[in-house]
Short mmCIF file of N, CA, C and O in Angstrom, two decimals:
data_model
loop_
_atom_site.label_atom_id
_atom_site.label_comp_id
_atom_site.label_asym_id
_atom_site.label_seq_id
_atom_site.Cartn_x
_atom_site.Cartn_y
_atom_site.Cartn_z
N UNK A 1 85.48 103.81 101.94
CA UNK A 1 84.35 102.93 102.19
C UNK A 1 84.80 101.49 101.93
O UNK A 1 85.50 101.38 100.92
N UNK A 2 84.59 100.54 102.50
CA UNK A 2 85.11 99.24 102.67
C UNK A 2 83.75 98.45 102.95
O UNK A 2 82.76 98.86 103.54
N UNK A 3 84.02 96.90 102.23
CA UNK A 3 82.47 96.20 102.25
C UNK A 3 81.88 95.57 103.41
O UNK A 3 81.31 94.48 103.36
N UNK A 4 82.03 96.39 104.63
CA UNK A 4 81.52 96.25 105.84
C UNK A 4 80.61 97.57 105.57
O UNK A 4 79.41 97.32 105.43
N UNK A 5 80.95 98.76 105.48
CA UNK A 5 79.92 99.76 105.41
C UNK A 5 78.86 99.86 104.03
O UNK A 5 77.83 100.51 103.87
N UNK A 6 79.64 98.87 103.08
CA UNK A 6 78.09 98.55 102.30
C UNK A 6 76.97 98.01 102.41
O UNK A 6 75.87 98.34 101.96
N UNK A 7 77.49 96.70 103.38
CA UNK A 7 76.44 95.49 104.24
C UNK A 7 76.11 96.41 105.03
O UNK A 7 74.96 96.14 104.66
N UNK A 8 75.94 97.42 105.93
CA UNK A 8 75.75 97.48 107.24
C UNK A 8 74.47 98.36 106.80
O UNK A 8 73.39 98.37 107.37
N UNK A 9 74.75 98.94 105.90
CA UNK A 9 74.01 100.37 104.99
C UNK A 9 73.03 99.86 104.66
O UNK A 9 72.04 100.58 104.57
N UNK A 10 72.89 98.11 104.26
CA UNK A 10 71.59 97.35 103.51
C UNK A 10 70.82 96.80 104.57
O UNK A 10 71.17 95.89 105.33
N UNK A 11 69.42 97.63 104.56
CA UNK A 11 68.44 96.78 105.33
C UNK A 11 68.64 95.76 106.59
O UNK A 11 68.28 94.58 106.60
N UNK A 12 69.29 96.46 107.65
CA UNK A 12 69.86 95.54 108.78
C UNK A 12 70.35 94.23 108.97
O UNK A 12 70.25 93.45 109.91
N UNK A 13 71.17 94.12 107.39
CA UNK A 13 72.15 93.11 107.30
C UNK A 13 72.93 93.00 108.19
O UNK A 13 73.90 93.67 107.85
N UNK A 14 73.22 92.27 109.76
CA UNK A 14 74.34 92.22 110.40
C UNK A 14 75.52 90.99 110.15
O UNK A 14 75.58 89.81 109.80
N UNK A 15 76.25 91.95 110.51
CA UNK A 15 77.84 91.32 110.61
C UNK A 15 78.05 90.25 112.05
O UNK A 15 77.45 90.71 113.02
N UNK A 16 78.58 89.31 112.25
CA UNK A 16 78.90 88.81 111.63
C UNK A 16 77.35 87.48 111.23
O UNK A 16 77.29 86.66 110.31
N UNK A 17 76.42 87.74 112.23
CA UNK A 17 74.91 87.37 112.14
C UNK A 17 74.48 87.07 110.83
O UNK A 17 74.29 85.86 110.77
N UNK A 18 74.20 87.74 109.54
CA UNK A 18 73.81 87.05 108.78
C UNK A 18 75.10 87.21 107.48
O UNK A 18 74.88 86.63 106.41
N UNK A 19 75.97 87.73 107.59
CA UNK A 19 77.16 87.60 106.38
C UNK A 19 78.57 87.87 107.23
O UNK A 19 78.78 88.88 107.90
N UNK A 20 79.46 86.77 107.05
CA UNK A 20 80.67 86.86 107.41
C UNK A 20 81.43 87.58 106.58
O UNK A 20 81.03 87.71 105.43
N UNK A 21 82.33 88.02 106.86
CA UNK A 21 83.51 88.62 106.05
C UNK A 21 84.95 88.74 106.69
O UNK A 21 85.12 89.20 107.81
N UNK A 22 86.26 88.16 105.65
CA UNK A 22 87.24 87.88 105.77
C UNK A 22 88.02 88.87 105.09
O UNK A 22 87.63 89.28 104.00
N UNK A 23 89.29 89.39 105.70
CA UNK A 23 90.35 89.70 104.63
C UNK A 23 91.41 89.35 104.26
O UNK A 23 91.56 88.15 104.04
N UNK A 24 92.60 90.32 104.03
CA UNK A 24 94.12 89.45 103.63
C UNK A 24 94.85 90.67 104.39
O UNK A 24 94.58 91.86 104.23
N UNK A 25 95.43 90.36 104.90
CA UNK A 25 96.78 91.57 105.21
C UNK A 25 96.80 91.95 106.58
O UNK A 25 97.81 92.59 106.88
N UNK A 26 96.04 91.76 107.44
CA UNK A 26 95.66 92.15 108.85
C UNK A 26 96.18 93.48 108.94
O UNK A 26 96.96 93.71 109.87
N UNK A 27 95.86 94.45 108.08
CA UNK A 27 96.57 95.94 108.16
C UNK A 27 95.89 96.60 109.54
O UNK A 27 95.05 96.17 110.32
N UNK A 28 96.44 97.50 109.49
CA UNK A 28 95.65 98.75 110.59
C UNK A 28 94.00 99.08 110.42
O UNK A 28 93.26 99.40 111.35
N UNK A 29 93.68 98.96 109.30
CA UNK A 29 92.58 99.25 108.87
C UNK A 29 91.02 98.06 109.19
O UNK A 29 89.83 98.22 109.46
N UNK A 30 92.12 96.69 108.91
CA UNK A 30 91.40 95.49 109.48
C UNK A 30 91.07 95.34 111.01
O UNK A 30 90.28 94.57 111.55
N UNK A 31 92.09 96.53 111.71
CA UNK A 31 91.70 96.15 112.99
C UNK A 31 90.80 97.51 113.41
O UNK A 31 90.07 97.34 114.38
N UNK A 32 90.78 98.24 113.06
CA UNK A 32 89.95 99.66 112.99
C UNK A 32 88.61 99.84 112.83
O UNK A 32 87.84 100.73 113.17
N UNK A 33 88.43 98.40 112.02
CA UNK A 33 86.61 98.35 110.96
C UNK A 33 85.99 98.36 112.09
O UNK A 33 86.49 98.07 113.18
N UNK A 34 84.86 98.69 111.89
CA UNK A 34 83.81 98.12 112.43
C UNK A 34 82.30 97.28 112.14
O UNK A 34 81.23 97.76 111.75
N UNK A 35 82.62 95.92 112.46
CA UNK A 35 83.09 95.36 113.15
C UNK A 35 84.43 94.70 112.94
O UNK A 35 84.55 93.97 111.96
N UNK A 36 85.61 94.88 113.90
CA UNK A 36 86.47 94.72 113.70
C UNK A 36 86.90 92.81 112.36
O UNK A 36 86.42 91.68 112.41
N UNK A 37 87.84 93.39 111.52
CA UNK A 37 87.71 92.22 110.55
C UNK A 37 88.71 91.04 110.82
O UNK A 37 89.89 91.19 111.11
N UNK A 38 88.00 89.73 110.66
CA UNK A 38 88.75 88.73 110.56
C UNK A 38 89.75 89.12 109.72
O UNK A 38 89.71 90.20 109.13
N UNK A 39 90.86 88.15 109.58
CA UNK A 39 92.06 88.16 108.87
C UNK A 39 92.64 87.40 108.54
O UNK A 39 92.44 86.26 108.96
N UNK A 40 93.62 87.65 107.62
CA UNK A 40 94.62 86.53 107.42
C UNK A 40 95.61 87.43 107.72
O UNK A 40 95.42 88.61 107.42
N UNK A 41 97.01 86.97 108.42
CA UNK A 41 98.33 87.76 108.69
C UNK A 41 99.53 86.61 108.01
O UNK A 41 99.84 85.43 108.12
N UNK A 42 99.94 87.82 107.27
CA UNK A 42 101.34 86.67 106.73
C UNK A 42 102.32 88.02 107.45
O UNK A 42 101.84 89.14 107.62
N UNK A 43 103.37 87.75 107.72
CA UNK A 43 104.45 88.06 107.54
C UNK A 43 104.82 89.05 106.39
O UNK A 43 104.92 88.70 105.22
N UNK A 44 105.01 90.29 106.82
CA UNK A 44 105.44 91.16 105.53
C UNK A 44 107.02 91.04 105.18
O UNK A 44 107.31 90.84 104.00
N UNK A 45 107.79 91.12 105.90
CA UNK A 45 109.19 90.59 105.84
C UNK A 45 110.05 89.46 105.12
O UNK A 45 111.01 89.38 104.36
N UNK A 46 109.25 88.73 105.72
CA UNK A 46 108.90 87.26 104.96
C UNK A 46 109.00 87.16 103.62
O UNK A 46 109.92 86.64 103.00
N UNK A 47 107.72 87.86 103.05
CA UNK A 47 107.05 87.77 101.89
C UNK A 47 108.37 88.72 100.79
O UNK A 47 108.72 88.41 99.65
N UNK A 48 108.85 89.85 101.61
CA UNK A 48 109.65 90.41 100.73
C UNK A 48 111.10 89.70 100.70
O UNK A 48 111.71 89.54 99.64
N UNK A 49 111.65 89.27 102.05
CA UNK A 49 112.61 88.57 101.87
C UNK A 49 112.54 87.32 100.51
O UNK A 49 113.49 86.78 99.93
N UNK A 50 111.15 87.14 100.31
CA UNK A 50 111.29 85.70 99.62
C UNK A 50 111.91 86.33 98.19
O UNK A 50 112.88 86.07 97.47
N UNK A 51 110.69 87.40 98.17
CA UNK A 51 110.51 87.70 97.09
C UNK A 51 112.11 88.47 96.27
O UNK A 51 112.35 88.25 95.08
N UNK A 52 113.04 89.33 97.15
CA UNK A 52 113.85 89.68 96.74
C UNK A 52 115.05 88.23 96.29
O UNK A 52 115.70 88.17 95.24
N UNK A 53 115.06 87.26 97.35
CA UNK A 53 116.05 86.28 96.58
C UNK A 53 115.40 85.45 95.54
O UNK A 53 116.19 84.63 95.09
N UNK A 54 114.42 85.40 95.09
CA UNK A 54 113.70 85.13 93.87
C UNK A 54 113.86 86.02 92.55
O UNK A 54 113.52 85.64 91.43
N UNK A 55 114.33 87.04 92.80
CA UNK A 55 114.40 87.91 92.00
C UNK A 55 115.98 88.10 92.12
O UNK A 55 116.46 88.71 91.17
N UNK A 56 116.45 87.89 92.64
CA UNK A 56 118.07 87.82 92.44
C UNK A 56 118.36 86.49 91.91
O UNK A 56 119.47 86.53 91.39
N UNK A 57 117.83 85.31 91.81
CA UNK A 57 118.29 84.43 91.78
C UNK A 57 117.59 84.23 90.17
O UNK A 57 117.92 83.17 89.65
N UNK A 58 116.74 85.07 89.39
CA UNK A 58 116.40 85.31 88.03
C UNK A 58 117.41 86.11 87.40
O UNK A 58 117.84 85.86 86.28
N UNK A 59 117.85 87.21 88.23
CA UNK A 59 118.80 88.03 87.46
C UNK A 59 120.78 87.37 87.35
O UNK A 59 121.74 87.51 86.60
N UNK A 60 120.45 86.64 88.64
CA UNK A 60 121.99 85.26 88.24
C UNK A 60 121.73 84.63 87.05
O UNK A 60 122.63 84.42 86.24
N UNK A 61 120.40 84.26 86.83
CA UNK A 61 119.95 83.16 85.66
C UNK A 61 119.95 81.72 86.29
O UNK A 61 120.31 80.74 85.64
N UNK A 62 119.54 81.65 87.53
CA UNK A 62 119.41 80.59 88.44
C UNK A 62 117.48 80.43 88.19
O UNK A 62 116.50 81.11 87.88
N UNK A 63 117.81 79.29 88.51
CA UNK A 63 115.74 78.76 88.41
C UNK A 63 115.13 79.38 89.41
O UNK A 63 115.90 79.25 90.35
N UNK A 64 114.00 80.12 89.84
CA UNK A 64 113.54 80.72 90.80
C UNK A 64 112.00 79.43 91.20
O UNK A 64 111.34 78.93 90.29
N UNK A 65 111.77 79.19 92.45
CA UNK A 65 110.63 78.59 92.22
C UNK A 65 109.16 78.81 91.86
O UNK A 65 108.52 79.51 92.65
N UNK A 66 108.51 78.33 90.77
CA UNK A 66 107.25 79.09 90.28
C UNK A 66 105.94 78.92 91.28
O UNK A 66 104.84 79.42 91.02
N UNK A 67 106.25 78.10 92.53
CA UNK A 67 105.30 78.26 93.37
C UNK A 67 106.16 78.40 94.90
O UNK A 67 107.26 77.95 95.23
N UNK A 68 105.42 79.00 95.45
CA UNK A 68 106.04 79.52 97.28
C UNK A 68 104.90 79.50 97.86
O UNK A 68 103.91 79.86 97.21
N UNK A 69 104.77 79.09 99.16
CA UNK A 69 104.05 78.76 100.02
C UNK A 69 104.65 79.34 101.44
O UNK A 69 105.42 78.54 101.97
N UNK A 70 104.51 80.26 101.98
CA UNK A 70 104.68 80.80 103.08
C UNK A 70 103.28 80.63 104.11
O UNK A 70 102.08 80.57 103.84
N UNK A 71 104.05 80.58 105.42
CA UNK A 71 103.10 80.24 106.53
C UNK A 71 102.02 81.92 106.75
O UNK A 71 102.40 83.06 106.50
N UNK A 72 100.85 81.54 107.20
CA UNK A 72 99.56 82.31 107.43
C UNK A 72 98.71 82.10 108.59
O UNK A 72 98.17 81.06 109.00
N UNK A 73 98.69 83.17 108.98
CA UNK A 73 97.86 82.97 110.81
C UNK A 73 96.30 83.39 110.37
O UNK A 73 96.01 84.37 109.68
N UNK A 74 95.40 82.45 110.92
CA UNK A 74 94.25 83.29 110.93
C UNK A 74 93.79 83.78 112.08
O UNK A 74 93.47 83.13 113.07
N UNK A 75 93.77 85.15 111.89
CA UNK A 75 93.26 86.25 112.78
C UNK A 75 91.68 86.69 112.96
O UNK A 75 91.04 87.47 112.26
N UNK A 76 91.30 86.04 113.97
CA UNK A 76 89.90 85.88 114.53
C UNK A 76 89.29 87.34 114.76
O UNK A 76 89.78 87.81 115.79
N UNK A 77 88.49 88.14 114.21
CA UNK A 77 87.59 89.26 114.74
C UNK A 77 86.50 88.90 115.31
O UNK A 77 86.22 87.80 115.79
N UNK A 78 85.53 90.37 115.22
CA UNK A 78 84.23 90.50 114.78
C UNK A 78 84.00 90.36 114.04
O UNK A 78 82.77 90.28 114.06
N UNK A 79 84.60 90.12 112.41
CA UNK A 79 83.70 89.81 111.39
C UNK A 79 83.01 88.51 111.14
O UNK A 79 82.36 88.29 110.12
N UNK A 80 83.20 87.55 112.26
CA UNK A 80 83.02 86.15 111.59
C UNK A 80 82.53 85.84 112.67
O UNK A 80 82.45 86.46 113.73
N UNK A 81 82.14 84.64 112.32
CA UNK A 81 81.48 83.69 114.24
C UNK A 81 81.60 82.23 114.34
O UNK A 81 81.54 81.86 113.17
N UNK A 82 81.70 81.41 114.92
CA UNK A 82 81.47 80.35 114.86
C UNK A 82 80.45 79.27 113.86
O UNK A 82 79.24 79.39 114.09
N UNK A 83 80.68 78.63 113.20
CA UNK A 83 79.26 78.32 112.63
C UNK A 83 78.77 76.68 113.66
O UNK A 83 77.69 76.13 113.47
#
């Protein structure tokens, strides 16, 4: 159960009509919902590539950076609308 089928369940709360909803990960599941969910898509590759030379570069005893900023697409559904 995911918080599209909690809204949908309450008193003809519609999506994206009277509550928007966003997620993170643009998984399989985000595109499956119904109504299908906005998103955010990063790069999974990416994120692990970063993450493994960050973590090698702690176990050299090299400075790792304490903030990373990787690029993010936003992925337009049904969950959201124009305002």
């Amino acid at each position: 159960m995911n918080a599209q089928d909690n809204t949908k369940d309450r008193k003809g709360i519609q999506i994206p009509k009277d509550i928007q909803i966003i997620g993170f990960d643009d998984n399989m599941a985000s595109r499956e919902s119904n109504p299908a969910l906005t998103t955010i898509h990063q790069e999974a590759p990416l994120r692990a590539k970063t993450a493994i030379k960050c973590l090698e570069a702690m176990r050299d005893g090299a400075e790792c950076e304490t903030e990373i900023v990787l690029p993010v697409e936003l992925i337009k559904r049904e969950s959201t609308r124009k305002l």
